XYZ file of C-alpha atoms in Angstrom:
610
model
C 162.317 -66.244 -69.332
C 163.605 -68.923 -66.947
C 160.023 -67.615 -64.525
C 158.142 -68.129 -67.924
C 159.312 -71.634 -68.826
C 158.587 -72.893 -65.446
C 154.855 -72.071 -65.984
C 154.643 -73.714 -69.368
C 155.743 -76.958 -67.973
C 153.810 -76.511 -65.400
C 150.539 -76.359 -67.146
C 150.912 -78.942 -69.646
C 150.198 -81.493 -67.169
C 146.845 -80.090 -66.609
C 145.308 -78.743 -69.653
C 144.983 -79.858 -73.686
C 147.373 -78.915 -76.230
C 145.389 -75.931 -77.292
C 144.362 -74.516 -73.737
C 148.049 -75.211 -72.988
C 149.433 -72.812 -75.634
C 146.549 -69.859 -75.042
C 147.418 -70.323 -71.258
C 151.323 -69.767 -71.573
C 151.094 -66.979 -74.124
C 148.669 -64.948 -72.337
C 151.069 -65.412 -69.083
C 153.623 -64.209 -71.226
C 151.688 -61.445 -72.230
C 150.933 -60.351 -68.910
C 154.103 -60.766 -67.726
C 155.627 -58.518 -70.515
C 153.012 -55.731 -70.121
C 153.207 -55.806 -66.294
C 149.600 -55.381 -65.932
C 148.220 -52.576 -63.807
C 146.958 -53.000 -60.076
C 143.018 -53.237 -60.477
C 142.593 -54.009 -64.085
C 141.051 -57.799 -65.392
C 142.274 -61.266 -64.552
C 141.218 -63.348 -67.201
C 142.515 -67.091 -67.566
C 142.018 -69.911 -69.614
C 142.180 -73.013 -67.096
C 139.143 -74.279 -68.172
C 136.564 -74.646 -65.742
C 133.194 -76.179 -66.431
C 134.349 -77.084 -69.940
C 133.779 -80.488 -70.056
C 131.171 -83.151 -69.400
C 132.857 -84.499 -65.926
C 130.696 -81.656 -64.189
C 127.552 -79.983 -65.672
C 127.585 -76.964 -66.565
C 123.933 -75.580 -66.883
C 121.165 -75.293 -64.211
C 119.677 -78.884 -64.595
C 121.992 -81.338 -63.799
C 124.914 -80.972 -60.978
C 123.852 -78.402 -58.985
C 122.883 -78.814 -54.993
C 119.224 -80.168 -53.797
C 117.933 -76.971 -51.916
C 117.370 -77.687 -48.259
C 114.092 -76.686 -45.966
C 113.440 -77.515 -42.497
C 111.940 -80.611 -42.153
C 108.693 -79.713 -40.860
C 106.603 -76.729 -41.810
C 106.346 -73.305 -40.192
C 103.191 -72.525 -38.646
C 100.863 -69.513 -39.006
C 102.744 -67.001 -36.435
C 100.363 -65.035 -34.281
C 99.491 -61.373 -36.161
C 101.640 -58.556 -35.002
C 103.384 -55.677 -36.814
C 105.463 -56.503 -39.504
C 107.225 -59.679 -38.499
C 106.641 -62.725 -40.966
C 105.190 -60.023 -43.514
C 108.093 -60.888 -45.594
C 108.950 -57.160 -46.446
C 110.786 -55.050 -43.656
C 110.827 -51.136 -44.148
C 114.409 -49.629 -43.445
C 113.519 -46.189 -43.594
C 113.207 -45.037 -47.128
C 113.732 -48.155 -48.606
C 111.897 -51.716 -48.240
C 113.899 -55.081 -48.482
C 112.350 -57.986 -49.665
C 114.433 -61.783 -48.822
C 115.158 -63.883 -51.960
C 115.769 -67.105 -51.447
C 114.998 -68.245 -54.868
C 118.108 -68.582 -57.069
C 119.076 -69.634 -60.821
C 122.886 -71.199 -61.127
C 125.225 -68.875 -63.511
C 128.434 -70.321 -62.713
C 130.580 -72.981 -60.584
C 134.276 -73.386 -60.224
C 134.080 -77.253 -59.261
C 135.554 -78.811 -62.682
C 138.412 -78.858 -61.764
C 138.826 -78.832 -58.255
C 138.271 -80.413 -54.869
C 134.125 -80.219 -54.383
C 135.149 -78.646 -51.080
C 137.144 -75.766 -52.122
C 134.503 -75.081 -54.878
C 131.342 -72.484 -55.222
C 128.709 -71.494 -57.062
C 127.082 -68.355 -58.032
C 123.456 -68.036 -58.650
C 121.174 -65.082 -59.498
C 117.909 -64.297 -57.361
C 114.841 -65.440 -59.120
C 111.290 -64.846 -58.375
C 111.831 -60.863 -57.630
C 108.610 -59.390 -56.635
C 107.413 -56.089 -58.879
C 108.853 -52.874 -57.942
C 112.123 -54.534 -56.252
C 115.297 -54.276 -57.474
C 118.043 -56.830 -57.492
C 121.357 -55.695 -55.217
C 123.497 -58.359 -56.295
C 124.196 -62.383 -56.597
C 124.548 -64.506 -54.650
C 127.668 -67.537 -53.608
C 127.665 -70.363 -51.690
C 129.652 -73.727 -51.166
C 128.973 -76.104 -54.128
C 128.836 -79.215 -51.464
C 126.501 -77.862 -49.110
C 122.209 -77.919 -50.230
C 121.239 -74.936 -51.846
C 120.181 -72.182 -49.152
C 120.729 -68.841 -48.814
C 119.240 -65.298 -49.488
C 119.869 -61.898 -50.870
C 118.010 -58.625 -50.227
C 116.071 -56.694 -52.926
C 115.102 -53.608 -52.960
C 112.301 -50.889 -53.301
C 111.625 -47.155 -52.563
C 108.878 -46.707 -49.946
C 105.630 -44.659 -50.545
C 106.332 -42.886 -47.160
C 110.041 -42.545 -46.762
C 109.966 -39.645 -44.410
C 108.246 -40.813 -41.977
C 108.935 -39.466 -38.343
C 110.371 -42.167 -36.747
C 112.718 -42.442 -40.279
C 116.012 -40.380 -39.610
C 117.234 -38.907 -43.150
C 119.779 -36.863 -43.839
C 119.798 -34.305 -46.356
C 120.119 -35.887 -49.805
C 118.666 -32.852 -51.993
C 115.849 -35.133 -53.069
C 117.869 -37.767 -54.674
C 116.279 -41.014 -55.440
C 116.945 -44.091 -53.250
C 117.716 -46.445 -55.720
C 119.548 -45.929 -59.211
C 121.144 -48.066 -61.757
C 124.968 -47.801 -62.356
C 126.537 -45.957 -64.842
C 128.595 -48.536 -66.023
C 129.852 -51.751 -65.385
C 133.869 -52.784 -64.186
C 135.055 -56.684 -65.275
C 136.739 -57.773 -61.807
C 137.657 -60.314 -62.874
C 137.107 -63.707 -65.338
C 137.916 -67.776 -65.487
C 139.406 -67.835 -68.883
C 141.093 -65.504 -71.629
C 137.549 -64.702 -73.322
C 137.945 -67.921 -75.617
C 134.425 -67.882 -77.624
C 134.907 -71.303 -77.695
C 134.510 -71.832 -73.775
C 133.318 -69.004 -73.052
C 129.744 -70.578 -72.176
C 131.306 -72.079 -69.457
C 133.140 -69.259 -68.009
C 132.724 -67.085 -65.166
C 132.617 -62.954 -65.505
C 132.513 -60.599 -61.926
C 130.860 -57.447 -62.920
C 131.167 -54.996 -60.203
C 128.705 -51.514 -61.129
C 129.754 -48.082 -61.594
C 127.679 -46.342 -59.115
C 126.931 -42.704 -59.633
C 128.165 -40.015 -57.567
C 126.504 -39.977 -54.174
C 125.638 -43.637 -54.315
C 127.159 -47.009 -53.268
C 127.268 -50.578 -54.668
C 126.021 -53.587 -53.173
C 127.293 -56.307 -54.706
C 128.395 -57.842 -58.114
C 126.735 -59.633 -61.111
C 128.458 -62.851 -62.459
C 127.757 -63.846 -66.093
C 128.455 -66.597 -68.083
C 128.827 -64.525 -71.130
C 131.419 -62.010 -71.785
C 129.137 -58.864 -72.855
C 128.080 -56.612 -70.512
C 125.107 -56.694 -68.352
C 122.276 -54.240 -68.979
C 122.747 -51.402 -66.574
C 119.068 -51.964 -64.831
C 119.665 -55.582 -63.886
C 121.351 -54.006 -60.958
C 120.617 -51.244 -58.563
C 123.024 -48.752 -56.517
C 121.679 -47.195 -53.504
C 121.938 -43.713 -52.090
C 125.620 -43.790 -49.718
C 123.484 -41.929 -46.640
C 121.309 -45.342 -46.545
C 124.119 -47.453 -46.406
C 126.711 -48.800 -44.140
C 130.032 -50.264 -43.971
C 130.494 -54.002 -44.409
C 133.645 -56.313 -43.703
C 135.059 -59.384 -45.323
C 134.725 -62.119 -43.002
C 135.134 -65.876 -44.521
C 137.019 -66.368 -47.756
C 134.605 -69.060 -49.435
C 136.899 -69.573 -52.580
C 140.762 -68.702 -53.622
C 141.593 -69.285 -57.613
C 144.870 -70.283 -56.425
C 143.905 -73.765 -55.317
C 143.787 -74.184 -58.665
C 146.556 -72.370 -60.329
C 148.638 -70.169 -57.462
C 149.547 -67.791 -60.718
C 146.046 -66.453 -60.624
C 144.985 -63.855 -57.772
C 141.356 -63.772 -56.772
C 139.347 -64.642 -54.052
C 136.070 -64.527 -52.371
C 134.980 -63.405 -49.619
C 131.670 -63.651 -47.072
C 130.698 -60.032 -46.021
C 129.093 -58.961 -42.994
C 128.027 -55.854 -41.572
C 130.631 -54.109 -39.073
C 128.088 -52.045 -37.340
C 126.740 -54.892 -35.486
C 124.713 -56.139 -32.318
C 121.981 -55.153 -31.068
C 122.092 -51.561 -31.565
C 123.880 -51.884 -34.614
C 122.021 -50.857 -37.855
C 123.751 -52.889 -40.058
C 121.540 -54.556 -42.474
C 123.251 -58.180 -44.249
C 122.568 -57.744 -48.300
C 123.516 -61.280 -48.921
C 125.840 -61.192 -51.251
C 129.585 -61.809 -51.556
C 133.016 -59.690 -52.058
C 135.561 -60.812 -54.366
C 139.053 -59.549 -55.734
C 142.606 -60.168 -56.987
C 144.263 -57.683 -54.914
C 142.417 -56.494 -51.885
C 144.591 -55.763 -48.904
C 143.101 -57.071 -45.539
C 142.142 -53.576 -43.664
C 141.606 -51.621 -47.306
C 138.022 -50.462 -47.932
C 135.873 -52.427 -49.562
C 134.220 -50.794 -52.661
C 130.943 -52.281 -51.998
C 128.446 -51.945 -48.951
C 125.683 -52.835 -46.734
C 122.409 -51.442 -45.930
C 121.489 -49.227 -42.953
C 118.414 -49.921 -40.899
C 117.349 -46.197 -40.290
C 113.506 -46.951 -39.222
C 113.792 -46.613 -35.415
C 110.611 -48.482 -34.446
C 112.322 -51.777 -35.718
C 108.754 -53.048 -37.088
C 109.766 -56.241 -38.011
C 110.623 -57.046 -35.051
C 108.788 -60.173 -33.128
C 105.667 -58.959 -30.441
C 105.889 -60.931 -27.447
C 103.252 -63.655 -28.081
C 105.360 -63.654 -31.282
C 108.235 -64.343 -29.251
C 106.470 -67.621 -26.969
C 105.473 -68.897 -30.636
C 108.784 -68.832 -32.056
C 110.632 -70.351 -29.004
C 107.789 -72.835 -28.869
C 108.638 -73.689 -32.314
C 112.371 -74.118 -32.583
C 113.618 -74.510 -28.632
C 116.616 -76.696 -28.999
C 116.473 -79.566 -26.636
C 119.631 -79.398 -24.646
C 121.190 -83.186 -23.524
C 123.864 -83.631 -20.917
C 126.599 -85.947 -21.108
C 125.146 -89.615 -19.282
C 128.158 -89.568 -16.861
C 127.765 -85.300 -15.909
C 127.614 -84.912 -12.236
C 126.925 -80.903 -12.364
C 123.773 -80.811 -14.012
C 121.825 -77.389 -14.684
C 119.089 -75.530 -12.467
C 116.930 -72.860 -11.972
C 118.713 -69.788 -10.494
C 115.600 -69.737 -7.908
C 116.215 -73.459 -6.774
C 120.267 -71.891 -6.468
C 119.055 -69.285 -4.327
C 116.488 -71.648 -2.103
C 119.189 -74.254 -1.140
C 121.488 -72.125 0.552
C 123.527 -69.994 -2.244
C 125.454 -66.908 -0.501
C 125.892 -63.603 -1.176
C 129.691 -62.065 -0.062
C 130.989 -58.885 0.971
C 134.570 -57.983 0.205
C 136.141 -57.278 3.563
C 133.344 -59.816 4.922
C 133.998 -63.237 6.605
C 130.431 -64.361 6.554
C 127.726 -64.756 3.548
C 124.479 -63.189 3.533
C 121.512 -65.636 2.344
C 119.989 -64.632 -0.682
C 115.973 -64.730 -1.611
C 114.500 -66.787 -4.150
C 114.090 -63.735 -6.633
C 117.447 -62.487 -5.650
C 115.812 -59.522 -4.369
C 118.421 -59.025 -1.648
C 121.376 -58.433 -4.257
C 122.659 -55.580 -4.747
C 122.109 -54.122 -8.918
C 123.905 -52.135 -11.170
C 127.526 -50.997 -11.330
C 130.028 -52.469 -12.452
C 132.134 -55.497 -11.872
C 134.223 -54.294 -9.002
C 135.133 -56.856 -6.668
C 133.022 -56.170 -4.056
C 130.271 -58.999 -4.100
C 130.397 -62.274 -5.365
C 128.409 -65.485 -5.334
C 129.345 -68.722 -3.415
C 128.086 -72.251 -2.324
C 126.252 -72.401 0.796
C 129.360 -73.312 3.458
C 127.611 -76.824 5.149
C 126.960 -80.185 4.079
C 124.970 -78.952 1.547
C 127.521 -77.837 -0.423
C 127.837 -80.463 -2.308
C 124.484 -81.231 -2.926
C 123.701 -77.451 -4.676
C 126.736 -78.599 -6.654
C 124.917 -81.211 -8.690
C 122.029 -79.068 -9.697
C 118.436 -79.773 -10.096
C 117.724 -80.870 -13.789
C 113.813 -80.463 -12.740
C 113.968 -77.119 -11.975
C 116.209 -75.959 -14.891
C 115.155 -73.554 -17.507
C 116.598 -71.586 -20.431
C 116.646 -67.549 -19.699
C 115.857 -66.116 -23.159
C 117.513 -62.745 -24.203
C 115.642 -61.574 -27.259
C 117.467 -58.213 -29.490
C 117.575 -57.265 -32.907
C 120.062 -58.302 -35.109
C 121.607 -57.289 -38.663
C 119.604 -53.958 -38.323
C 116.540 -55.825 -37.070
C 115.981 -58.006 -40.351
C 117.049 -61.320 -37.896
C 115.510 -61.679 -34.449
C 118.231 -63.494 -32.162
C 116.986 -65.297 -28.983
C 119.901 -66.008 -27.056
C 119.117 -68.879 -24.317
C 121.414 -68.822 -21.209
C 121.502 -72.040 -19.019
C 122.577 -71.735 -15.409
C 124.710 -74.549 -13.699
C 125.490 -73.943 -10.042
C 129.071 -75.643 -10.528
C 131.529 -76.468 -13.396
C 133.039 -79.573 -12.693
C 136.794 -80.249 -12.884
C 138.568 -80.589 -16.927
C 140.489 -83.116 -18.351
C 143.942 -82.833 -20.082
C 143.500 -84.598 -23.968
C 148.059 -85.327 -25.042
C 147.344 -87.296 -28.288
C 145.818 -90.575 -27.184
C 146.347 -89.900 -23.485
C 143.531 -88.517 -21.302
C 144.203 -87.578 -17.683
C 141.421 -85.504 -15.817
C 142.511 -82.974 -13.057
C 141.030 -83.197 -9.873
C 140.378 -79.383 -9.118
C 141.642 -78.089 -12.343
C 138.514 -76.180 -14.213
C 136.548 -76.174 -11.080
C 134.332 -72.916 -10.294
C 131.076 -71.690 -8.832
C 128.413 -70.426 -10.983
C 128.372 -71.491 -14.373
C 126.480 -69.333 -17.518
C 126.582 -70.990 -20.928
C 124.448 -69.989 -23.835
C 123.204 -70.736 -27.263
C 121.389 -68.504 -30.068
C 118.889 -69.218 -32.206
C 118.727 -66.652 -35.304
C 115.617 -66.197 -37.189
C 114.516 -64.610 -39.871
C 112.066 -61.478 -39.254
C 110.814 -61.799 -43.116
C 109.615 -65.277 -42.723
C 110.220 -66.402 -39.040
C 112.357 -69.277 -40.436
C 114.964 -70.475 -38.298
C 118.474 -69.383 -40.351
C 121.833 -70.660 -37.971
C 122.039 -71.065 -33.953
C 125.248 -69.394 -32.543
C 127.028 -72.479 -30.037
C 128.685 -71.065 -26.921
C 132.257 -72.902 -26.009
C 134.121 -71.352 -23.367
C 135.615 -68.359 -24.819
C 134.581 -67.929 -28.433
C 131.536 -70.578 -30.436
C 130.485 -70.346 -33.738
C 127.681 -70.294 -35.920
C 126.152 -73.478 -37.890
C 123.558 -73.189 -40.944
C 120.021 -75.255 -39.818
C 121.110 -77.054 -42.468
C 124.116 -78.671 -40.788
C 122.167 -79.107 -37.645
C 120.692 -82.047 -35.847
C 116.984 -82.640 -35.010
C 115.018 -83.995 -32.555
C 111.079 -83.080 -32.925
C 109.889 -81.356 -36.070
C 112.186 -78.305 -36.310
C 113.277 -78.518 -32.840
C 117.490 -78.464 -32.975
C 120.029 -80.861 -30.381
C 122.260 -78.601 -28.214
C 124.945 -81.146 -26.850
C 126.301 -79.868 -23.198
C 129.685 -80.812 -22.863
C 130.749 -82.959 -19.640
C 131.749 -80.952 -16.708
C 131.818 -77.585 -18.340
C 128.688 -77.142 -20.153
C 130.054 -75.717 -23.668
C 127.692 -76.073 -26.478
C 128.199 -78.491 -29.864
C 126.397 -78.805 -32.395
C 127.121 -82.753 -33.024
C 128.305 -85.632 -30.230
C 131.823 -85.765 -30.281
C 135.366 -85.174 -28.322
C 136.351 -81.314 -28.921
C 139.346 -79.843 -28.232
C 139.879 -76.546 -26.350
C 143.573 -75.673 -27.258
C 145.188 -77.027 -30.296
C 143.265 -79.735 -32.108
C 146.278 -79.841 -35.092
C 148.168 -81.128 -32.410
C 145.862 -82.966 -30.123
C 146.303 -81.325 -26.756
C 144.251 -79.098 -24.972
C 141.078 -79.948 -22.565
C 139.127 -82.337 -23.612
C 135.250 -81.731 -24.187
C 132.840 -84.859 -23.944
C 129.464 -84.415 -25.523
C 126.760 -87.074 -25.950
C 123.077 -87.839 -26.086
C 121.618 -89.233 -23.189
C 118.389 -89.165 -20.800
C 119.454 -86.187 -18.942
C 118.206 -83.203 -20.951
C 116.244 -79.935 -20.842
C 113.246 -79.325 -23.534
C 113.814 -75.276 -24.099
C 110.659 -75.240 -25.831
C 108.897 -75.863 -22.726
C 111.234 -75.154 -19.752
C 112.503 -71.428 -20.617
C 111.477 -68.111 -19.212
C 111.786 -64.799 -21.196
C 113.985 -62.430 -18.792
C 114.963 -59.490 -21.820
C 113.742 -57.979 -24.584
C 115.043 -54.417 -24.140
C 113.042 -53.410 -27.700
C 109.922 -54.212 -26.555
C 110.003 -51.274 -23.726
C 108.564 -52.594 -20.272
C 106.783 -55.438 -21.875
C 109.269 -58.034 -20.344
C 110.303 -57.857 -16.681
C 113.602 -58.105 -15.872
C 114.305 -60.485 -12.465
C 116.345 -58.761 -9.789
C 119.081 -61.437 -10.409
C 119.922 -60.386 -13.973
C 120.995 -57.097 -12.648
C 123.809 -58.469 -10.446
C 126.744 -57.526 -12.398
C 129.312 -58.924 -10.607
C 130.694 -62.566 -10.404
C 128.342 -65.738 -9.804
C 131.479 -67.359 -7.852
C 134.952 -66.925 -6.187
C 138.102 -66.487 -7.894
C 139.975 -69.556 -7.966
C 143.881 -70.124 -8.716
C 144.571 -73.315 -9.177
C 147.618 -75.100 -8.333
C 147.787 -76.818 -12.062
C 151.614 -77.008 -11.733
C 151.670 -79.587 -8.940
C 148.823 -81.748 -10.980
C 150.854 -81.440 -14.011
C 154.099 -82.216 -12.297
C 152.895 -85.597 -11.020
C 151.723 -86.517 -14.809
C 155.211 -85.703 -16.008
C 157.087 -87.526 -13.102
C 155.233 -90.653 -14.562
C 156.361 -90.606 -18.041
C 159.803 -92.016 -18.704
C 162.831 -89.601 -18.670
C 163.006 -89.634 -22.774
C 159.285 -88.514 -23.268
C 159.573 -85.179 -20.375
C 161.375 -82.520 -21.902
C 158.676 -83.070 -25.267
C 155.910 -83.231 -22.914
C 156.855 -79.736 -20.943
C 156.803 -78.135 -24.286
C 153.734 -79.418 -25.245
C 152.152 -78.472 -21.589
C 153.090 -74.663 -22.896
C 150.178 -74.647 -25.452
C 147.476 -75.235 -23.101
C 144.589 -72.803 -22.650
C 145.326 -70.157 -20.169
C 142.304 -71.083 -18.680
C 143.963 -74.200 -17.087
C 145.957 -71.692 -14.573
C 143.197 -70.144 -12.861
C 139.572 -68.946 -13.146
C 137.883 -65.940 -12.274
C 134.092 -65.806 -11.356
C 132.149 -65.828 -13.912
C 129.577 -63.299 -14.510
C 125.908 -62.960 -15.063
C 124.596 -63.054 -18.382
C 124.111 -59.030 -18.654
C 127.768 -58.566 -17.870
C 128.848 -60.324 -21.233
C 130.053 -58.857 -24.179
C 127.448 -60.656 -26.318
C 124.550 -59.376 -24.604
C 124.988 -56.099 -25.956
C 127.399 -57.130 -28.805
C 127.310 -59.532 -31.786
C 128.318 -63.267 -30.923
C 131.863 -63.919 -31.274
C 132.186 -65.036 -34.273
């Protein structure tokens, strides 16, 4: 009773007289009937009741946002830009069109809030998959999948397994209430929220949920479940909203799904929509899916002249920081002025040809070649790099089942310039600390195969990077992005700034410097496709990309004696917290090995790290 009280109290500071007394005695209710497991959460905390927010699809809601100039007429090819892409024995259609059902931003921080829209605008024959959620404070864009049965399922290059003639697409048999915002009050029930997950029939998977603002039921063929065998597994990977930042008594959240079969094999196909629930278990299986890309030929995929259109389009220009000293260049201009090739075992370098013809290809990383400056006085002149001769080196592969082209664009820097330490307000840059030969950094663009609309670009940092929406991007020429190179080592950002590798909670880490200035590379101009493994031989790989071992030395640094000398400088008082604080540095600061070639990554194959 004592657990009881405390919640009373608790919400009378919150909610009206009335709300306050349905609130506590359907707590108490609960309580008492110790609810099962998966049933309903339904609570009355009033969201979207009042007039402080709106509550209807006129007034309130997002602006939608579009790229700023518009796309041109690609050149004809296949089915890229078509805006349908055929998955085997289904067709997908991209909605991007949406009507707002509910928000949970009454009552809360704008930032911690969402909203969840249906798709509108649904050509005939499709079939909706589910709705769609998004942050309330970012502009309206998005998309979900819909769905039809192709004419010619079975084709050849279509691999199906045996489904004893089973239609693609069918509507549930019923419909499961995940989950609502209030105790089903008719009162408030307008403004209310109600997760509908379907009842999919045997042999057949769910997509994704329907959220009404209405207690009753949807009808059972506003929704379609598809056949399991054309599906594929899909994993929570950003919780967009948690109830409890509102009330912690009330368990649901909501999740961003992705497909785990990804890459660019993977045949993974992203529906769109969102995951939500009051008890799932991180590693438990989800009870809804993704779609499987099963149509081998990948026809949505971009032709090559496609390819030169689209990077001629959206190539990011990339600017260097004004005071970078190790500027980019071409890997042939690397080779020219003097670059080496090593032999373990080997005291001397062999020179290496412009095309890097003279490398040895294939294998694995071993240890038995690397790359290294050229061992005269012009050593240090390689080391600054030629920003005339520098390129991008595009890598373009399928991605989310071949419904998004990515075009990954790797930037070559002959040396990566020593780091600087970031304690707090103190900055103190290393002299050798950071320092190696051979430097690959990349960014991604991802665009969409129904439209050819730019969608996110993946930025490269070091280790890891992350994704940003064109929408929270920055723009130099029409719908041409800015790629900020940080100072000395050459990570990616999205924005000018200082960015912390290590801990930025606590301020220390090394420090990255990014800025606009007139040192830069135009990708849209200066690039060179080098992969496009789905396009068969119509791409030439150079010899270079096959060298799959390291593009420098290893290089241990002696960080210890550097960081010794900062700490014999601070007063005696301030060096025992400081030697603490040294321990959550990136492991990075000890010692570097060469890095390797852009084909030797994880992400060439793989999804981005993300």
């Amino acid at each position: 009773m004592k657990k009881i009280h405390t919640l009373m109290i608790m919400v009378t500071s919150t909610i009206n007289l009335n709300v306050k007394l349905q609130f506590a005695t359907h707590l108490l209710l609960r309580l008492l009937l110790h609810m099962p497991r998966f049933t309903c959460k339904c609570f009355s905390f009033v969201w979207n009741r009042t007039t402080t927010r709106n509550t209807n699809n006129t007034l309130g809601l997002p602006q939608t946002f579009s790229l700023s100039a518009p796309l041109p007429q690609w050149p004809q090819g296949q089915g890229f830009a078509s805006g349908i892409v055929s998955l085997g024995e289904i067709e997908v259609c991209e909605i991007t069109g949406f009507e707002f059902v509910w928000s949970s931003s009454d009552r809360i921080d704008i930032r911690k809030s969402v909203a969840f829209y249906k798709p509108v605008g649904i050509p005939d024959g499709f079939r909706v998959l589910g709705h769609y959620c998004q942050p309330c404070y970012k502009p309206l864009r998005g998309f979900v999948l819909v769905a039809r049965e192709a004419e010619a399922s079975k084709s050849e290059n279509t691999e199906i397994r045996d489904s004893d003639e089973l239609p693609a697409l069918r509507n549930p048999l019923d419909y499961t209430l995940v989950w609502c915002s209030n105790a089903g009050d008719k009162e408030v029930s307008n403004g209310s929220g109600y997760f509908w997950i379907p009842l999919p029939p045997k042999g057949y998977k769910a997509l994704g949920y329907l959220v009404t603002n209405k207690p009753e039921k949807p009808h059972l063929d506003e929704i379609s479940c598809v056949r399991a065998d054309l599906t594929d597994i899909c994993e929570p990977y950003r919780a967009m909203f948690d109830a409890s930042s509102v009330i912690p008594e009330i368990p649901f959240q909501v999740w961003s799904l992705r497909p785990s079969d990804r890459g660019m094999w993977g045949k993974g196909v992203s529906v769109g929509t969102f995951f939500c629930s009051s008890y799932w278990i991180k590693g438990e299986e989800l009870p809804i899916a993704c779609l499987k890309n099963l149509n081998s030929m990948l026809p949505a995929m971009p032709q090559l002249q496609q390819i030169h259109a689209l990077i001629e389009h959206y190539g990011p220009t990339v600017f260097f920081h004004p005071e970078e000293v190790y500027l980019p260049s071409s890997v042939e201009w690397f080779f020219s002025n003097g670059a080496l090739l090593y032999r373990k075992g080997a005291t001397m370098g062999e020179a290496i040809d412009a095309t890097g013809s003279s490398l040895p290809v294939g294998g694995t990383n071993d240890g038995e070649f690397w790359i290294d400056m050229p061992n005269d006085d012009r050593r240090e002149f390689v080391k600054r790099g030629d920003l005339k001769s520098a390129k991008l080196y595009a890598h373009v592969k399928p991605a989310l089942g071949g419904t998004f082209t990515d075009i990954a664009m790797w930037v070559f820097c002959p040396f990566n310039g020593p780091s600087t330490l970031k304690l707090g307000i103190m900055s103190m840059p290393f002299s050798k600390v950071g320092e190696h030969v051979g430097d690959w950094e990349h960014f991604t663009l991802r665009i969409s195969n129904f439209t050819g609309e730019l969608w996110s670009i993946y930025f490269s940092q070091h280790s890891g990077g992350k994704w940003v929406d064109a929408q929270d991007l920055e723009y130099v020429d029409g719908n041409k992005a800015i790629v900020y190179s940080s100072r000395n080592g050459h990570a990616s950002f999205p924005h000018a700034g200082t960015y912390i590798q290590g801990s930025s909670k606590l301020g220390i880490g090394i420090r990255n410097d990014a800025t606009r200035s007139n040192l830069y590379v135009d990708s849209s101009s200066q690039y060179e496709v080098v992969a496009a493994e789905y396009l068969g031989d119509a791409v030439t790989e150079p010899q270079w990309l096959q060298f799959m071992r390291e593009w420098g030395p290893k290089i241990v640094y002696d960080s210890k004696t550097e960081l010794d000398k900062i700490i014999n400088a601070l007063p005696l008082g301030l060096r025992s917290s400081f030697e603490n604080l040294v321990k959550k540095l990136p492991v990075e600061l000890y010692g570097e090995e060469g890095p390797t070639g852009p084909k030797e990554k994880n992400n060439w194959i793989g999804d981005e790290r993300w």
